[in-house]
Amino acid sequence: MESAEIRGSEKKRRRRGFILAAAAVVLLLVILAVVLGVTLSGERKREEFKDTFMERCQKFKGYNCQHIWELFQQAYVNKDPCEVPPNAYDTLIAAAPMEPPCNTLLFWSKTKDVVQDFARKNKCFQAVEETLLGSVLNSLTWCGKKDSNETLTTGCPGWLECENNPPRSFWRRLSTAFGDAACGNATAMLNGSITTPFDSQSIFASVEVKRFKSPRVKNLNVVLVIQKNSVSNCSNPSLQNLVTVLDKGISYRCVEVPRSQIEECGDDPEKPCGPCW
């Protein structure tokens, strides 16, 4: 009788041991699946990033896109993502020089959507996002990390998290080149729905305007985009500040234009350059 009880107890212990072992195996498999899934997801995103880069680049004829990709990576791979200064992109910028016709460059601040829509439809003007490098990296996020040659698309510092993060430094460097390329008449679309259309902290104010040099740039035409809720007009104090920081010899003109008028102009392929405002 006692022996039967012992055997029964041993069977229960073995059964419990089997169940625990099976549970441990299942848990291990779940953990491995999650880790593998995260790894594969990260790899897919990195592959998608390069695919997007190359696909956009190849729309521009006459460039070695693989070489441009390699120069791009050299700026930030194997580096702390908060220690990538604008000049890290110098070699990349040099590989895709800007040579736009005079009177065609369109700058912006706090009007990205309307400007990009207008520039895409109206070939009289070119925004920085229409250039090769601006188009390739528009709306993308990337970074690297120490002791790694990978391009990461997640876990990267935000725009304001640190000053020298890869996208912020890239756009400041590209905007420097874009400002340098301006000649003749430069046009800037600013936002009339905010109290400070010319914000000293914006890339337009802190980078691009400072690159406008007379006599290469003759005029700056400000298009103040207004709507029903607009709170600013061309007499706004911040715009007066803009006049004072312009290089001596550059004339200034400001005109208030409804957003709807800009959109209609962009939609009309027969509309000649200029009469939009």
Coordinates of C-alpha atoms in Angstrom, one line a residue:
M1 CA 0.0 0.0 0.0
E2 CA 2.7 2.4 1.0
S3 CA 4.7 1.4 -2.1
A4 CA 1.7 2.3 -4.3
E5 CA 1.4 5.7 -2.7
I6 CA 5.1 6.3 -3.3
R7 CA 4.8 5.3 -6.9
G8 CA 1.8 7.6 -7.3
S9 CA 3.7 10.5 -5.8
E10 CA 6.6 9.9 -8.1
K11 CA 4.3 9.9 -11.1
K12 CA 2.8 13.2 -10.0
R13 CA 6.3 14.7 -9.6
R14 CA 7.3 13.5 -13.0
R15 CA 4.1 14.9 -14.5
R16 CA 4.7 18.3 -12.9
G17 CA 8.3 18.2 -14.0
F18 CA 7.2 17.5 -17.6
I19 CA 4.6 20.3 -17.5
L20 CA 7.1 22.8 -16.2
A21 CA 9.7 21.7 -18.7
A22 CA 7.1 22.0 -21.5
A23 CA 6.1 25.5 -20.2
A24 CA 9.7 26.6 -20.1
V25 CA 10.2 25.4 -23.7
V26 CA 7.1 27.3 -24.9
L27 CA 8.2 30.4 -23.0
L28 CA 11.7 30.2 -24.6
L29 CA 10.2 29.8 -28.1
V30 CA 7.9 32.8 -27.5
I31 CA 10.9 34.9 -26.4
L32 CA 13.0 33.8 -29.4
A33 CA 10.1 34.6 -31.7
V34 CA 9.7 38.1 -30.3
V35 CA 13.4 38.8 -30.5
L36 CA 13.6 37.4 -34.0
G37 CA 10.5 39.4 -35.0
V38 CA 12.0 42.6 -33.6
T39 CA 15.3 41.9 -35.4
L40 CA 13.6 41.2 -38.7
S41 CA 11.4 44.2 -38.3
G42 CA 14.4 46.4 -37.8
E43 CA 16.2 44.9 -40.8
R44 CA 13.1 45.4 -42.9
K45 CA 12.8 49.1 -41.9
R46 CA 16.5 49.6 -42.7
E47 CA 16.1 47.9 -46.1
E48 CA 13.0 50.0 -46.7
F49 CA 14.9 53.2 -45.8
K50 CA 17.7 52.5 -48.4
D51 CA 15.1 51.4 -51.0
T52 CA 13.3 54.7 -50.5
F53 CA 16.6 56.6 -50.7
M54 CA 17.6 54.8 -53.9
E55 CA 14.2 55.0 -55.6
R56 CA 14.0 58.7 -55.0
C57 CA 17.6 59.3 -56.1
Q58 CA 17.2 57.4 -59.3
K59 CA 14.5 59.9 -60.5
F60 CA 17.3 62.4 -60.9
K61 CA 19.4 61.6 -64.0
G62 CA 23.2 61.7 -64.2
Y63 CA 24.0 60.7 -60.6
N64 CA 25.7 57.7 -59.1
C65 CA 23.1 56.9 -56.4
Q66 CA 25.1 54.1 -54.8
H67 CA 28.0 56.5 -54.3
I68 CA 25.7 59.2 -52.9
W69 CA 24.2 56.6 -50.5
E70 CA 27.7 55.7 -49.3
L71 CA 28.7 59.4 -48.7
F72 CA 25.4 59.9 -46.9
Q73 CA 26.1 57.0 -44.5
Q74 CA 29.7 58.3 -43.8
A75 CA 28.2 61.3 -42.2
Y76 CA 26.6 59.5 -39.2
V77 CA 27.4 55.7 -39.0
N78 CA 29.4 54.6 -36.1
K79 CA 28.8 58.0 -34.4
D80 CA 26.9 59.1 -31.3
P81 CA 23.5 60.3 -32.8
C82 CA 23.8 63.5 -30.9
E83 CA 27.3 64.3 -32.2
V84 CA 26.8 64.7 -35.9
P85 CA 27.5 68.3 -36.8
P86 CA 26.3 69.9 -40.1
N87 CA 29.8 69.8 -41.7
A88 CA 29.7 66.0 -41.4
Y89 CA 27.5 66.2 -44.6
D90 CA 30.0 68.5 -46.6
T91 CA 31.2 65.6 -48.8
L92 CA 27.6 64.6 -49.5
I93 CA 26.5 68.1 -50.4
A94 CA 29.5 68.5 -52.7
A95 CA 28.5 65.3 -54.6
A96 CA 25.1 66.8 -55.5
P97 CA 25.8 70.5 -56.2
M98 CA 22.9 72.9 -56.7
E99 CA 22.9 75.0 -59.9
P100 CA 19.3 76.3 -60.2
P101 CA 18.4 79.1 -62.6
C102 CA 18.2 82.5 -61.0
N103 CA 14.8 83.7 -59.8
T104 CA 13.5 80.2 -59.1
L105 CA 14.3 79.4 -55.4
L106 CA 11.4 79.2 -53.0
F107 CA 12.1 79.4 -49.3
W108 CA 9.6 78.8 -46.5
S109 CA 9.0 78.9 -42.8
K110 CA 6.0 77.3 -41.1
T111 CA 4.4 76.8 -44.6
K112 CA 5.8 73.5 -45.6
D113 CA 2.6 71.9 -46.9
V114 CA 1.5 74.8 -49.1
V115 CA 5.0 75.3 -50.4
Q116 CA 5.7 71.7 -51.3
D117 CA 2.3 71.3 -53.0
F118 CA 2.8 74.6 -54.9
A119 CA 6.4 73.8 -56.0
R120 CA 5.5 70.2 -57.0
K121 CA 2.8 71.6 -59.4
N122 CA 4.3 74.9 -60.5
K123 CA 7.7 74.3 -62.1
C124 CA 8.6 78.0 -62.0
F125 CA 9.9 77.6 -58.5
Q126 CA 12.0 75.1 -56.6
A127 CA 11.9 74.4 -52.9
V128 CA 14.7 72.7 -51.0
E129 CA 12.7 69.5 -50.9
E130 CA 12.7 69.5 -54.8
T131 CA 16.5 69.3 -54.9
L132 CA 18.1 65.8 -55.2
L133 CA 19.1 65.5 -51.6
G134 CA 16.1 67.3 -50.3
S135 CA 13.8 65.0 -52.2
V136 CA 15.7 61.9 -51.2
L137 CA 15.5 62.6 -47.5
N138 CA 12.2 64.5 -47.2
S139 CA 10.2 63.4 -44.2
L140 CA 12.6 60.6 -43.3
T141 CA 14.3 59.9 -39.9
W142 CA 17.7 58.2 -39.5
C143 CA 20.7 57.9 -37.2
G144 CA 23.6 55.6 -36.4
K145 CA 25.3 54.6 -33.1
K146 CA 28.7 54.0 -31.8
D147 CA 30.4 50.7 -32.8
S148 CA 27.8 50.0 -35.5
N149 CA 27.8 50.5 -39.3
E150 CA 24.0 50.3 -39.5
T151 CA 21.5 52.9 -40.4
L152 CA 18.8 53.1 -37.8
T153 CA 15.3 54.4 -38.3
T154 CA 13.9 53.9 -34.8
G155 CA 15.2 55.0 -31.4
C156 CA 16.8 58.1 -33.0
P157 CA 16.8 61.5 -31.1
G158 CA 14.0 63.9 -31.9
W159 CA 14.5 67.2 -33.7
L160 CA 14.8 69.1 -30.4
E161 CA 16.4 66.4 -28.3
C162 CA 19.9 67.4 -29.2
E163 CA 21.2 70.1 -31.5
N164 CA 23.6 67.9 -33.6
N165 CA 21.3 64.9 -34.4
P166 CA 21.6 63.6 -38.0
P167 CA 18.4 64.9 -39.6
R168 CA 18.6 68.3 -38.0
S169 CA 22.3 68.8 -39.0
F170 CA 21.5 67.5 -42.5
W171 CA 18.8 70.0 -43.1
R172 CA 20.8 72.9 -41.7
R173 CA 23.7 72.0 -44.0
L174 CA 21.5 71.5 -47.0
S175 CA 19.7 74.8 -46.3
T176 CA 23.1 76.5 -46.2
A177 CA 23.8 75.3 -49.7
F178 CA 20.3 76.2 -50.8
G179 CA 20.7 79.8 -49.5
D180 CA 24.1 80.0 -51.2
A181 CA 22.5 79.0 -54.5
A182 CA 20.0 81.9 -54.5
C183 CA 20.5 84.5 -57.1
G184 CA 18.4 87.3 -58.7
N185 CA 15.0 87.3 -57.0
A186 CA 14.5 85.0 -54.0
T187 CA 11.0 84.2 -52.8
A188 CA 9.9 83.2 -49.3
M189 CA 6.5 82.0 -48.2
L190 CA 5.9 82.8 -44.6
N191 CA 2.9 82.0 -42.3
G192 CA 0.5 84.8 -41.7
S193 CA -1.5 82.7 -39.2
I194 CA 1.1 83.0 -36.5
T195 CA 2.3 86.0 -34.5
T196 CA 5.9 85.8 -35.6
P197 CA 6.1 84.9 -39.3
F198 CA 9.9 85.6 -39.3
D199 CA 11.0 83.4 -36.4
S200 CA 14.7 84.0 -35.5
Q201 CA 15.0 80.3 -34.5
S202 CA 13.7 78.9 -37.8
I203 CA 16.1 77.6 -40.4
F204 CA 15.0 80.3 -42.8
A205 CA 16.1 83.0 -40.4
S206 CA 19.1 81.4 -38.7
V207 CA 20.6 79.9 -41.8
E208 CA 19.2 80.7 -45.3
V209 CA 18.7 84.5 -45.0
K210 CA 22.2 84.9 -43.7
R211 CA 23.5 83.3 -47.0
F212 CA 21.8 85.9 -49.2
K213 CA 24.5 88.2 -50.5
S214 CA 24.3 91.2 -52.7
P215 CA 24.7 91.7 -55.6
R216 CA 24.1 88.0 -56.3
V217 CA 20.7 88.2 -54.7
K218 CA 18.9 91.4 -55.8
N219 CA 15.5 91.1 -54.3
L220 CA 13.7 89.1 -51.5
N221 CA 9.9 88.7 -52.2
V222 CA 8.0 87.6 -49.1
V223 CA 4.7 86.0 -49.8
L224 CA 2.7 86.1 -46.5
V225 CA 0.2 83.2 -46.7
I226 CA -3.0 84.4 -45.1
Q227 CA -6.3 82.7 -44.2
K228 CA -9.4 83.7 -42.3
N229 CA -7.7 83.3 -38.9
S230 CA -4.6 85.1 -39.9
V231 CA -3.1 87.3 -37.2
S232 CA -0.2 88.9 -39.1
N233 CA 0.2 91.2 -42.0
C234 CA 3.2 92.7 -43.9
S235 CA 3.7 95.3 -41.1
N236 CA 4.4 92.6 -38.5
P237 CA 7.4 93.6 -36.3
S238 CA 9.2 90.3 -37.1
L239 CA 9.1 91.2 -40.8
Q240 CA 10.6 94.5 -40.0
N241 CA 13.4 92.6 -38.3
L242 CA 13.8 90.6 -41.5
V243 CA 14.5 93.8 -43.4
T244 CA 17.2 94.8 -41.0
V245 CA 19.1 91.6 -41.3
L246 CA 19.1 91.5 -45.1
D247 CA 22.5 92.1 -46.7
K248 CA 22.8 95.7 -47.7
G249 CA 21.8 96.1 -51.4
I250 CA 19.0 93.5 -51.3
S251 CA 15.6 95.1 -51.9
Y252 CA 12.5 93.8 -50.0
R253 CA 8.9 93.4 -50.9
C254 CA 6.1 91.8 -49.0
V255 CA 2.6 90.8 -50.3
E256 CA -0.3 89.2 -48.4
V257 CA -1.8 86.3 -50.5
P258 CA -4.7 84.0 -49.5
R259 CA -3.7 80.4 -49.3
S260 CA -6.6 79.5 -51.6
Q261 CA -5.2 81.8 -54.3
I262 CA -1.8 80.0 -54.1
E263 CA -3.5 76.6 -54.3
E264 CA -5.6 77.7 -57.3
C265 CA -2.5 79.1 -59.0
G266 CA -0.6 75.8 -58.5
D267 CA -3.5 73.9 -60.0
D268 CA -3.6 76.0 -63.2
P269 CA -0.9 74.7 -65.6
E270 CA -1.5 77.6 -67.9
K271 CA -0.8 80.2 -65.2
P272 CA 2.5 81.9 -66.0
C273 CA 5.2 82.5 -63.4
G274 CA 4.7 85.7 -61.4
P275 CA 1.0 86.6 -61.6
C276 CA 0.2 84.3 -58.7
W277 CA 0.9 87.3 -56.5

